[in-house]
Short mmCIF file of N, CA and C in Angstrom, two decimals:
data_model
loop_
_atom_site.label_atom_id
_atom_site.label_comp_id
_atom_site.label_asym_id
_atom_site.label_seq_id
_atom_site.Cartn_x
_atom_site.Cartn_y
_atom_site.Cartn_z
N UNK A 394 121.20 64.85 107.26
CA UNK A 394 121.97 65.91 106.63
C UNK A 394 121.74 67.20 107.41
N UNK A 395 122.81 67.86 107.73
CA UNK A 395 122.70 69.10 108.47
C UNK A 395 122.48 70.27 107.52
N UNK A 396 122.05 71.38 108.08
CA UNK A 396 121.70 72.56 107.29
C UNK A 396 122.88 73.02 106.44
N UNK A 397 124.07 73.12 107.00
CA UNK A 397 125.21 73.61 106.24
C UNK A 397 125.58 72.65 105.10
N UNK A 398 125.39 71.36 105.30
CA UNK A 398 125.64 70.38 104.22
C UNK A 398 124.63 70.57 103.08
N UNK A 399 123.37 70.78 103.46
CA UNK A 399 122.34 71.00 102.46
C UNK A 399 122.60 72.30 101.69
N UNK A 400 123.01 73.33 102.40
CA UNK A 400 123.29 74.60 101.74
C UNK A 400 124.48 74.45 100.77
N UNK A 401 125.48 73.70 101.16
CA UNK A 401 126.63 73.46 100.28
C UNK A 401 126.20 72.66 99.05
N UNK A 402 125.36 71.67 99.25
CA UNK A 402 124.82 70.89 98.13
C UNK A 402 124.07 71.81 97.16
N UNK A 403 123.23 72.68 97.68
CA UNK A 403 122.46 73.62 96.83
C UNK A 403 123.40 74.55 96.07
N UNK A 404 124.44 75.02 96.74
CA UNK A 404 125.42 75.92 96.10
C UNK A 404 126.12 75.20 94.96
N UNK A 405 126.55 73.97 95.20
CA UNK A 405 127.24 73.21 94.15
C UNK A 405 126.29 72.87 93.00
N UNK A 406 125.05 72.57 93.32
CA UNK A 406 124.05 72.28 92.28
C UNK A 406 123.84 73.51 91.39
N UNK A 407 123.77 74.69 91.98
CA UNK A 407 123.60 75.91 91.20
C UNK A 407 124.80 76.15 90.29
N UNK A 408 126.00 75.91 90.79
CA UNK A 408 127.21 76.07 89.98
C UNK A 408 127.18 75.09 88.80
N UNK A 409 126.79 73.84 89.06
CA UNK A 409 126.70 72.84 88.00
C UNK A 409 125.67 73.24 86.95
N UNK A 410 124.52 73.69 87.37
CA UNK A 410 123.48 74.10 86.43
C UNK A 410 123.94 75.30 85.59
N UNK A 411 124.63 76.26 86.21
CA UNK A 411 125.13 77.42 85.45
C UNK A 411 126.15 76.98 84.41
N UNK A 412 127.03 76.06 84.77
CA UNK A 412 128.03 75.57 83.82
C UNK A 412 127.36 74.81 82.68
N UNK A 413 126.37 74.01 83.00
CA UNK A 413 125.65 73.27 81.96
C UNK A 413 124.92 74.23 81.02
N UNK A 414 124.39 75.30 81.56
CA UNK A 414 123.74 76.31 80.72
C UNK A 414 124.75 76.93 79.76
N UNK A 415 125.94 77.26 80.26
CA UNK A 415 127.00 77.80 79.39
C UNK A 415 127.37 76.81 78.29
N UNK A 416 127.46 75.53 78.65
CA UNK A 416 127.82 74.51 77.66
C UNK A 416 126.75 74.37 76.59
N UNK A 417 125.49 74.48 76.97
CA UNK A 417 124.40 74.42 75.99
C UNK A 417 124.51 75.57 74.99
N UNK A 418 124.80 76.76 75.49
CA UNK A 418 124.97 77.92 74.61
C UNK A 418 126.18 77.73 73.69
N UNK A 419 127.29 77.26 74.25
CA UNK A 419 128.48 77.03 73.43
C UNK A 419 128.21 76.01 72.34
N UNK A 420 127.51 74.94 72.68
CA UNK A 420 127.20 73.89 71.72
C UNK A 420 126.43 74.46 70.52
N UNK A 421 125.42 75.23 70.80
CA UNK A 421 124.62 75.82 69.72
C UNK A 421 125.46 76.77 68.88
N UNK A 422 126.30 77.56 69.52
CA UNK A 422 127.14 78.50 68.78
C UNK A 422 128.10 77.76 67.84
N UNK A 423 128.70 76.70 68.31
CA UNK A 423 129.70 75.97 67.52
C UNK A 423 129.04 75.12 66.43
N UNK A 424 128.08 74.30 66.80
CA UNK A 424 127.52 73.34 65.85
C UNK A 424 126.55 73.97 64.86
N UNK A 425 126.00 75.13 65.18
CA UNK A 425 125.05 75.78 64.27
C UNK A 425 125.57 77.11 63.75
N UNK A 426 126.87 77.38 63.95
CA UNK A 426 127.52 78.59 63.46
C UNK A 426 126.77 79.87 63.82
N UNK A 427 126.41 80.01 65.07
CA UNK A 427 125.75 81.23 65.53
C UNK A 427 126.76 82.10 66.26
N UNK A 428 126.62 83.37 66.11
CA UNK A 428 127.49 84.31 66.83
C UNK A 428 127.18 84.27 68.32
N UNK A 429 125.88 84.26 68.64
CA UNK A 429 125.42 84.21 70.03
C UNK A 429 124.16 83.37 70.11
N UNK A 430 123.97 82.74 71.24
CA UNK A 430 122.73 82.01 71.50
C UNK A 430 122.04 82.72 72.66
N UNK A 431 121.00 83.46 72.36
CA UNK A 431 120.32 84.27 73.37
C UNK A 431 119.10 83.58 73.98
N UNK A 432 118.95 82.29 73.69
CA UNK A 432 117.79 81.58 74.26
C UNK A 432 117.91 81.52 75.78
N UNK A 433 116.76 81.53 76.43
CA UNK A 433 116.75 81.32 77.87
C UNK A 433 116.68 79.82 78.11
N UNK A 434 117.68 79.32 78.80
CA UNK A 434 117.80 77.88 79.02
C UNK A 434 117.57 77.58 80.49
N UNK A 435 116.76 76.55 80.73
CA UNK A 435 116.55 76.06 82.09
C UNK A 435 117.01 74.61 82.14
N UNK A 436 118.01 74.33 82.96
CA UNK A 436 118.54 72.97 83.09
C UNK A 436 117.60 72.19 83.99
N UNK A 437 117.04 71.10 83.44
CA UNK A 437 116.10 70.26 84.19
C UNK A 437 116.80 69.14 84.95
N UNK A 438 117.86 68.59 84.33
CA UNK A 438 118.51 67.44 84.92
C UNK A 438 119.92 67.30 84.37
N UNK A 439 120.83 66.83 85.21
CA UNK A 439 122.19 66.52 84.79
C UNK A 439 122.50 65.13 85.33
N UNK A 440 122.86 64.23 84.43
CA UNK A 440 123.15 62.85 84.82
C UNK A 440 124.40 62.37 84.12
N UNK A 441 124.93 61.27 84.61
CA UNK A 441 126.04 60.62 83.94
C UNK A 441 125.50 59.38 83.27
N UNK A 442 125.75 59.27 81.96
CA UNK A 442 125.27 58.11 81.23
C UNK A 442 126.20 56.92 81.39
N UNK A 443 125.78 55.78 80.86
CA UNK A 443 126.59 54.56 80.93
C UNK A 443 127.93 54.72 80.24
N UNK A 444 127.97 55.58 79.24
CA UNK A 444 129.20 55.80 78.48
C UNK A 444 130.18 56.71 79.24
N UNK A 445 129.72 57.31 80.32
CA UNK A 445 130.56 58.24 81.08
C UNK A 445 130.35 59.68 80.68
N UNK A 446 129.60 59.90 79.60
CA UNK A 446 129.31 61.27 79.17
C UNK A 446 128.21 61.84 80.06
N UNK A 447 128.14 63.16 80.13
CA UNK A 447 127.09 63.78 80.92
C UNK A 447 125.88 64.05 80.03
N UNK A 448 124.74 63.80 80.56
CA UNK A 448 123.47 64.06 79.87
C UNK A 448 122.86 65.28 80.52
N UNK A 449 122.70 66.32 79.71
CA UNK A 449 122.07 67.55 80.19
C UNK A 449 120.68 67.61 79.55
N UNK A 450 119.66 67.58 80.37
CA UNK A 450 118.29 67.75 79.88
C UNK A 450 117.90 69.18 80.22
N UNK A 451 117.48 69.90 79.19
CA UNK A 451 117.16 71.31 79.41
C UNK A 451 115.96 71.70 78.56
N UNK A 452 115.38 72.83 78.94
CA UNK A 452 114.24 73.32 78.18
C UNK A 452 114.49 74.77 77.77
N UNK A 453 113.93 75.09 76.61
CA UNK A 453 113.98 76.45 76.09
C UNK A 453 112.54 76.83 75.75
N UNK A 454 111.86 77.39 76.71
CA UNK A 454 110.45 77.69 76.49
C UNK A 454 109.64 76.41 76.51
N UNK A 455 109.02 76.10 75.39
CA UNK A 455 108.17 74.91 75.29
C UNK A 455 108.93 73.65 74.87
N UNK A 456 110.13 73.82 74.38
CA UNK A 456 110.90 72.69 73.86
C UNK A 456 111.83 72.11 74.92
N UNK A 457 111.87 70.78 74.96
CA UNK A 457 112.83 70.10 75.83
C UNK A 457 113.86 69.42 74.95
N UNK A 458 115.11 69.51 75.35
CA UNK A 458 116.19 68.94 74.57
C UNK A 458 117.17 68.23 75.48
N UNK A 459 118.00 67.37 74.86
CA UNK A 459 119.04 66.65 75.59
C UNK A 459 120.37 66.86 74.88
N UNK A 460 121.40 66.90 75.67
CA UNK A 460 122.74 67.11 75.13
C UNK A 460 123.70 66.19 75.87
N UNK A 461 124.44 65.35 75.11
CA UNK A 461 125.46 64.47 75.70
C UNK A 461 126.82 65.10 75.44
N UNK A 462 127.57 65.31 76.50
CA UNK A 462 128.89 65.92 76.37
C UNK A 462 129.91 65.17 77.22
N UNK A 463 131.18 65.24 76.82
CA UNK A 463 132.22 64.63 77.66
C UNK A 463 132.28 65.34 79.02
N UNK A 464 132.52 64.60 80.09
CA UNK A 464 132.52 65.21 81.42
C UNK A 464 133.59 66.27 81.63
N UNK A 465 134.70 66.18 80.89
CA UNK A 465 135.77 67.17 81.09
C UNK A 465 135.34 68.57 80.65
N UNK A 466 134.28 68.68 79.90
CA UNK A 466 133.79 70.01 79.52
C UNK A 466 133.34 70.81 80.75
N UNK A 467 133.02 70.12 81.82
CA UNK A 467 132.57 70.81 83.03
C UNK A 467 133.68 71.65 83.64
N UNK A 468 134.92 71.17 83.58
CA UNK A 468 136.00 71.91 84.24
C UNK A 468 136.96 72.61 83.29
N UNK A 469 136.83 72.35 82.00
CA UNK A 469 137.69 73.06 81.04
C UNK A 469 137.16 74.48 80.83
N UNK A 470 138.03 75.36 80.36
CA UNK A 470 137.61 76.73 80.09
C UNK A 470 136.72 76.76 78.85
N UNK A 471 135.98 77.83 78.69
CA UNK A 471 135.14 77.97 77.50
C UNK A 471 135.96 77.93 76.22
N UNK A 472 137.15 78.51 76.24
CA UNK A 472 138.01 78.51 75.06
C UNK A 472 138.44 77.09 74.71
N UNK A 473 138.80 76.31 75.72
CA UNK A 473 139.19 74.92 75.48
C UNK A 473 138.01 74.11 74.95
N UNK A 474 136.85 74.31 75.54
CA UNK A 474 135.66 73.59 75.10
C UNK A 474 135.31 73.98 73.67
N UNK A 475 135.43 75.25 73.37
CA UNK A 475 135.14 75.73 72.01
C UNK A 475 136.04 75.02 70.99
N UNK A 476 137.34 74.92 71.28
CA UNK A 476 138.27 74.25 70.38
C UNK A 476 137.92 72.77 70.24
N UNK A 477 137.63 72.10 71.35
CA UNK A 477 137.28 70.68 71.31
C UNK A 477 135.98 70.44 70.53
N UNK A 478 135.01 71.32 70.72
CA UNK A 478 133.75 71.19 69.98
C UNK A 478 133.98 71.41 68.48
N UNK A 479 134.80 72.39 68.13
CA UNK A 479 135.09 72.64 66.72
C UNK A 479 135.80 71.44 66.09
N UNK A 480 136.74 70.84 66.81
CA UNK A 480 137.42 69.64 66.30
C UNK A 480 136.43 68.50 66.11
N UNK A 481 135.54 68.32 67.08
CA UNK A 481 134.53 67.26 66.98
C UNK A 481 133.57 67.52 65.82
N UNK A 482 133.15 68.77 65.66
CA UNK A 482 132.25 69.12 64.56
C UNK A 482 132.92 68.84 63.21
N UNK A 483 134.18 69.25 63.08
CA UNK A 483 134.91 69.02 61.82
C UNK A 483 135.06 67.53 61.54
N UNK A 484 135.34 66.75 62.58
CA UNK A 484 135.47 65.29 62.41
C UNK A 484 134.16 64.69 61.94
N UNK A 485 133.05 65.09 62.55
CA UNK A 485 131.74 64.57 62.16
C UNK A 485 131.39 64.99 60.74
N UNK A 486 131.74 66.22 60.36
CA UNK A 486 131.49 66.68 58.99
C UNK A 486 132.28 65.84 57.98
N UNK A 487 133.55 65.56 58.29
CA UNK A 487 134.37 64.72 57.39
C UNK A 487 133.79 63.32 57.27
N UNK A 488 133.39 62.74 58.39
CA UNK A 488 132.82 61.39 58.36
C UNK A 488 131.53 61.36 57.53
N UNK A 489 130.71 62.39 57.67
CA UNK A 489 129.47 62.46 56.90
C UNK A 489 129.76 62.59 55.41
N UNK A 490 130.73 63.45 55.05
CA UNK A 490 131.11 63.60 53.64
C UNK A 490 131.66 62.29 53.08
N UNK A 491 132.47 61.59 53.87
CA UNK A 491 133.02 60.30 53.43
C UNK A 491 131.93 59.27 53.21
N UNK A 492 130.94 59.22 54.10
CA UNK A 492 129.83 58.27 53.92
C UNK A 492 129.01 58.60 52.68
N UNK A 493 128.78 59.88 52.46
CA UNK A 493 128.02 60.29 51.26
C UNK A 493 128.79 59.95 49.99
N UNK A 494 130.10 60.18 50.02
CA UNK A 494 130.93 59.88 48.85
C UNK A 494 130.96 58.37 48.60
N UNK A 495 130.94 57.57 49.63
CA UNK A 495 130.99 56.12 49.48
C UNK A 495 129.69 55.58 48.88
N UNK A 496 128.59 56.26 49.12
CA UNK A 496 127.28 55.84 48.59
C UNK A 496 127.14 56.12 47.10
N UNK A 497 127.87 57.11 46.62
CA UNK A 497 127.72 57.47 45.21
C UNK A 497 128.72 56.78 44.34
#
């Protein structure tokens, strides 16, 4: 690998990590109804799982967490991702309510 190839790889890796950091903040804002997520996030690893979703392993201080997201979130705008996450959250909430109602 030549120097310019390595530098391009590093540049792309930094862009990917920054996008994953944004997605982690968006996820917390949407799923936990926060106005802002001011945590400092460090992306440790980004992988593609067997399901095709991306696995983001990140840390916030002493805690390590994992987040599975659809790969299209990487290239969609924050507004699009926000809408998709809200739709997914609402769907999961409905499914949970339906399961609870079925138990009673």
